[in-house]
Amino acid sequence: MASLVQACPWCYVGKARFEKALAAFPHREQVEVVHRSFELDPGRAKDDIQPVITMLTKKYGMSEAQAEAGEDNLGTQAAAEGLPYRTRGRDHGNTFDMHRLLHLAREQGRQVELLDLLYRANFAEERSVFNDDERLVELAGAAGLDTGAVRAVLADPKAYADEVRADEREAAELGANGVPFFVLDRKYGVSGAQPAEVFTQALTQAWGERPPLTLIDGDAEACGPDGCAVPQQ
């Protein structure tokens, strides 16, 4: 499980680092990754959109120069992971609709595709993803979702709202008070955009500590690698 936010640059970087570790993990094919919702500003109105630099100066009390230096640092770290990143001109807003669409995408097996497109659109492309339903429809369509279904979700504020809130409650129960936050087998938590080596260590440790399967054997018939034996009359 990974708790991620489309507006969180460290989630953008952290996801790439986690995936680098996972790609090299020997048991990769047996690992299921589920992305969960986490909002940075859950009380922000849909039409409350600010430039990122302005948001950083107001929310964290930093100077404009400090905010720009932070964005430059993020750009450097993103580039090191092969990710495009616009250090100037981005904006920030409410992500609730995007989270709702990601739940729709998960049902259709397209969650990762939509998440990647949302990340790239927000962090690397000029057109805003906030308060622009048609932009979200375009991205969801590119991810393979039916655009009619996407428009229906966007038109109904209750659609998948409970699923988003359930994810957020689960994150709180697991101790995630920031993102990115990765949970392995509901036993280990990795907080932050850690280096790939840290994710490799966590994956290895979690895999090594998986409980062995307890087999309840009996005389019931079963099929094996060579097929099924035909019962003799």
Short mmCIF file of C-alpha atoms in Angstrom, two decimals:
data_model
loop_
_atom_site.label_atom_id
_atom_site.label_comp_id
_atom_site.label_asym_id
_atom_site.label_seq_id
_atom_site.Cartn_x
_atom_site.Cartn_y
_atom_site.Cartn_z
CA MET A 1 0.00 0.00 0.00
CA ALA A 2 1.24 3.48 -0.83
CA SER A 3 -0.41 6.70 0.28
CA LEU A 4 0.22 9.35 -2.36
CA VAL A 5 -0.96 12.82 -3.37
CA GLN A 6 -1.03 14.19 -6.90
CA ALA A 7 0.02 17.63 -5.56
CA CYS A 8 2.92 16.30 -3.45
CA PRO A 9 6.27 16.57 -5.24
CA TRP A 10 7.91 14.16 -2.82
CA CYS A 11 5.26 11.57 -3.72
CA TYR A 12 6.20 12.06 -7.37
CA VAL A 13 9.87 11.45 -6.57
CA GLY A 14 9.23 8.78 -3.93
CA LYS A 15 7.07 6.70 -6.25
CA ALA A 16 9.87 6.61 -8.82
CA ARG A 17 12.39 5.52 -6.19
CA PHE A 18 10.08 2.83 -4.84
CA GLU A 19 9.43 1.51 -8.33
CA LYS A 20 13.16 1.39 -9.03
CA ALA A 21 13.62 -0.82 -5.97
CA LEU A 22 10.59 -2.93 -6.83
CA ALA A 23 11.76 -3.51 -10.41
CA ALA A 24 14.94 -5.14 -9.11
CA PHE A 25 13.22 -7.10 -6.33
CA PRO A 26 13.45 -10.87 -7.00
CA HIS A 27 9.83 -11.46 -6.00
CA ARG A 28 8.41 -8.52 -7.93
CA GLU A 29 5.68 -10.56 -9.61
CA GLN A 30 4.28 -11.58 -6.24
CA VAL A 31 4.02 -8.04 -4.89
CA GLU A 32 0.70 -6.21 -5.24
CA VAL A 33 0.87 -2.41 -5.04
CA VAL A 34 -2.29 -0.50 -4.10
CA HIS A 35 -2.31 3.30 -4.12
CA ARG A 36 -4.42 4.99 -1.46
CA SER A 37 -5.75 8.53 -1.12
CA PHE A 38 -4.30 11.25 1.11
CA GLU A 39 -5.16 14.94 0.74
CA LEU A 40 -2.76 17.74 1.63
CA ASP A 41 -5.48 20.38 1.92
CA PRO A 42 -8.79 18.55 2.39
CA GLY A 43 -10.61 21.75 3.36
CA ARG A 44 -9.50 23.74 0.32
CA ALA A 45 -12.32 24.83 -1.98
CA LYS A 46 -12.26 23.50 -5.54
CA ASP A 47 -11.83 26.99 -6.99
CA ASP A 48 -9.13 28.01 -4.48
CA ILE A 49 -6.06 27.79 -6.68
CA GLN A 50 -2.71 29.48 -5.99
CA PRO A 51 0.73 29.54 -7.57
CA VAL A 52 2.93 27.02 -5.77
CA ILE A 53 5.48 29.68 -4.76
CA THR A 54 2.71 31.84 -3.25
CA MET A 55 1.25 28.85 -1.41
CA LEU A 56 4.64 27.94 0.06
CA THR A 57 5.35 31.46 1.31
CA LYS A 58 1.93 31.79 2.94
CA LYS A 59 1.61 28.29 4.38
CA TYR A 60 5.14 27.81 5.66
CA GLY A 61 6.23 31.39 6.27
CA MET A 62 9.24 31.15 3.99
CA SER A 63 10.52 33.88 1.74
CA GLU A 64 9.97 33.77 -2.01
CA ALA A 65 13.68 33.08 -2.47
CA GLN A 66 13.50 30.13 -0.08
CA ALA A 67 10.43 28.76 -1.86
CA GLU A 68 12.15 29.03 -5.24
CA ALA A 69 15.29 27.36 -3.88
CA GLY A 70 13.15 24.50 -2.60
CA GLU A 71 11.54 24.08 -6.00
CA ASP A 72 14.97 24.10 -7.65
CA ASN A 73 16.09 21.36 -5.27
CA LEU A 74 13.04 19.30 -6.10
CA GLY A 75 13.72 19.79 -9.79
CA THR A 76 17.24 18.43 -9.34
CA GLN A 77 16.05 15.40 -7.38
CA ALA A 78 13.28 14.68 -9.89
CA ALA A 79 15.76 14.89 -12.76
CA ALA A 80 17.99 12.36 -11.00
CA GLU A 81 15.08 9.90 -11.19
CA GLY A 82 14.45 10.69 -14.86
CA LEU A 83 11.35 12.77 -14.10
CA PRO A 84 10.47 16.08 -15.77
CA TYR A 85 9.69 18.89 -13.33
CA ARG A 86 8.69 22.53 -13.86
CA THR A 87 10.25 24.55 -11.07
CA ARG A 88 8.29 27.70 -11.95
CA GLY A 89 4.74 28.42 -13.01
CA ARG A 90 2.97 25.49 -11.35
CA ASP A 91 -0.18 25.92 -9.29
CA HIS A 92 -1.76 24.20 -6.30
CA GLY A 93 -5.37 23.31 -5.48
CA ASN A 94 -7.82 20.74 -4.21
CA THR A 95 -7.16 17.13 -5.31
CA PHE A 96 -10.39 15.47 -4.16
CA ASP A 97 -11.79 14.92 -7.67
CA MET A 98 -8.53 13.36 -8.78
CA HIS A 99 -8.64 10.93 -5.87
CA ARG A 100 -12.22 10.01 -6.75
CA LEU A 101 -11.21 9.31 -10.34
CA LEU A 102 -8.31 7.17 -9.16
CA HIS A 103 -10.80 4.93 -7.35
CA LEU A 104 -12.78 4.61 -10.58
CA ALA A 105 -9.53 3.79 -12.38
CA ARG A 106 -8.62 1.17 -9.78
CA GLU A 107 -11.92 -0.64 -10.41
CA GLN A 108 -11.04 -0.77 -14.10
CA GLY A 109 -7.42 -1.80 -13.59
CA ARG A 110 -6.05 1.55 -14.81
CA GLN A 111 -5.05 3.22 -11.55
CA VAL A 112 -1.31 3.33 -12.17
CA GLU A 113 -1.79 4.67 -15.69
CA LEU A 114 -4.00 7.52 -14.47
CA LEU A 115 -1.77 8.30 -11.49
CA ASP A 116 1.29 8.60 -13.72
CA LEU A 117 -0.55 10.90 -16.13
CA LEU A 118 -1.79 13.10 -13.30
CA TYR A 119 1.72 13.39 -11.88
CA ARG A 120 3.22 14.32 -15.22
CA ALA A 121 0.45 16.81 -15.97
CA ASN A 122 0.80 18.53 -12.61
CA PHE A 123 4.57 18.59 -12.29
CA ALA A 124 5.78 18.81 -15.87
CA GLU A 125 3.09 20.31 -18.08
CA GLU A 126 1.84 23.86 -18.38
CA ARG A 127 -1.93 23.37 -18.35
CA SER A 128 -3.40 23.18 -14.83
CA VAL A 129 -5.15 20.08 -13.52
CA PHE A 130 -7.05 22.03 -10.86
CA ASN A 131 -10.65 23.16 -11.29
CA ASP A 132 -10.61 22.00 -14.91
CA ASP A 133 -12.88 19.00 -15.34
CA GLU A 134 -12.18 18.72 -19.06
CA ARG A 135 -8.47 18.43 -18.36
CA LEU A 136 -9.19 15.54 -15.99
CA VAL A 137 -11.48 13.91 -18.58
CA GLU A 138 -8.71 14.11 -21.17
CA LEU A 139 -6.14 12.57 -18.84
CA ALA A 140 -8.50 9.81 -17.72
CA GLY A 141 -9.33 9.04 -21.34
CA ALA A 142 -5.61 8.81 -22.14
CA ALA A 143 -5.28 6.34 -19.25
CA GLY A 144 -7.88 4.11 -20.86
CA LEU A 145 -11.01 5.08 -18.93
CA ASP A 146 -14.39 5.64 -20.52
CA THR A 147 -14.82 9.41 -20.67
CA GLY A 148 -18.57 9.16 -20.16
CA ALA A 149 -18.02 7.34 -16.87
CA VAL A 150 -15.42 9.93 -15.90
CA ARG A 151 -17.78 12.81 -16.54
CA ALA A 152 -20.49 11.05 -14.52
CA VAL A 153 -18.14 10.78 -11.53
CA LEU A 154 -17.10 14.41 -11.77
CA ALA A 155 -20.74 15.50 -11.98
CA ASP A 156 -21.64 13.58 -8.80
CA PRO A 157 -19.66 14.83 -5.77
CA LYS A 158 -20.70 11.73 -3.81
CA ALA A 159 -19.24 9.27 -6.30
CA TYR A 160 -16.28 7.47 -4.66
CA ALA A 161 -16.22 10.08 -1.88
CA ASP A 162 -16.67 7.38 0.76
CA GLU A 163 -13.79 5.39 -0.71
CA VAL A 164 -11.47 8.41 -0.51
CA ARG A 165 -12.46 9.09 3.10
CA ALA A 166 -12.00 5.42 3.98
CA ASP A 167 -8.44 5.55 2.62
CA GLU A 168 -7.72 8.63 4.69
CA ARG A 169 -9.05 7.01 7.86
CA GLU A 170 -6.94 3.94 7.21
CA ALA A 171 -3.86 6.10 6.70
CA ALA A 172 -4.49 7.79 10.06
CA GLU A 173 -4.94 4.42 11.77
CA LEU A 174 -1.62 3.24 10.34
CA GLY A 175 0.15 6.36 11.60
CA ALA A 176 0.57 8.15 8.28
CA ASN A 177 0.50 11.86 9.07
CA GLY A 178 2.39 12.82 5.93
CA VAL A 179 3.12 11.51 2.45
CA PRO A 180 4.57 9.66 0.72
CA PHE A 181 3.98 6.78 3.11
CA PHE A 182 4.49 3.15 2.15
CA VAL A 183 3.08 0.20 4.12
CA LEU A 184 4.44 -3.30 3.55
CA ASP A 185 2.31 -6.24 4.65
CA ARG A 186 0.62 -3.89 7.15
CA LYS A 187 3.73 -4.44 9.27
CA TYR A 188 6.38 -2.01 8.08
CA GLY A 189 5.97 1.67 7.27
CA VAL A 190 8.40 3.69 5.18
CA SER A 191 7.88 7.45 5.40
CA GLY A 192 9.15 9.95 2.88
CA ALA A 193 10.86 9.84 -0.50
CA GLN A 194 13.60 7.50 0.69
CA PRO A 195 16.47 6.37 -1.55
CA ALA A 196 15.78 3.22 -3.56
CA GLU A 197 18.19 1.32 -1.30
CA VAL A 198 15.94 1.90 1.69
CA PHE A 199 12.94 0.53 -0.18
CA THR A 200 15.00 -2.48 -1.25
CA GLN A 201 15.90 -3.17 2.37
CA ALA A 202 12.29 -2.81 3.49
CA LEU A 203 11.00 -5.11 0.74
CA THR A 204 13.63 -7.72 1.54
CA GLN A 205 12.90 -7.62 5.26
CA ALA A 206 9.13 -7.77 4.82
CA TRP A 207 9.44 -10.68 2.39
CA GLY A 208 11.80 -12.59 4.66
CA GLU A 209 9.45 -12.29 7.62
CA ARG A 210 6.32 -13.48 5.85
CA PRO A 211 4.74 -16.29 7.91
CA PRO A 212 4.99 -19.73 6.33
CA LEU A 213 1.81 -21.25 4.95
CA THR A 214 0.04 -23.59 7.36
CA LEU A 215 -1.24 -26.51 5.34
CA ILE A 216 -4.41 -28.33 6.36
CA ASP A 217 -4.05 -31.59 4.51
CA GLY A 218 -6.61 -34.31 4.01
CA ASP A 219 -7.69 -37.05 1.68
CA ALA A 220 -9.65 -34.84 -0.70
CA GLU A 221 -8.87 -35.15 -4.39
CA ALA A 222 -6.73 -32.46 -6.00
CA CYS A 223 -4.94 -31.76 -9.26
CA GLY A 224 -1.16 -31.49 -9.47
CA PRO A 225 1.40 -30.20 -11.97
CA ASP A 226 0.92 -33.31 -14.12
CA GLY A 227 -2.84 -32.97 -14.28
CA CYS A 228 -5.74 -34.66 -12.50
CA ALA A 229 -5.92 -38.34 -11.75
CA VAL A 230 -9.17 -39.94 -12.88
CA PRO A 231 -10.83 -41.77 -9.97
CA GLN A 232 -11.17 -45.51 -10.53
CA GLN A 233 -14.65 -46.96 -10.24
#
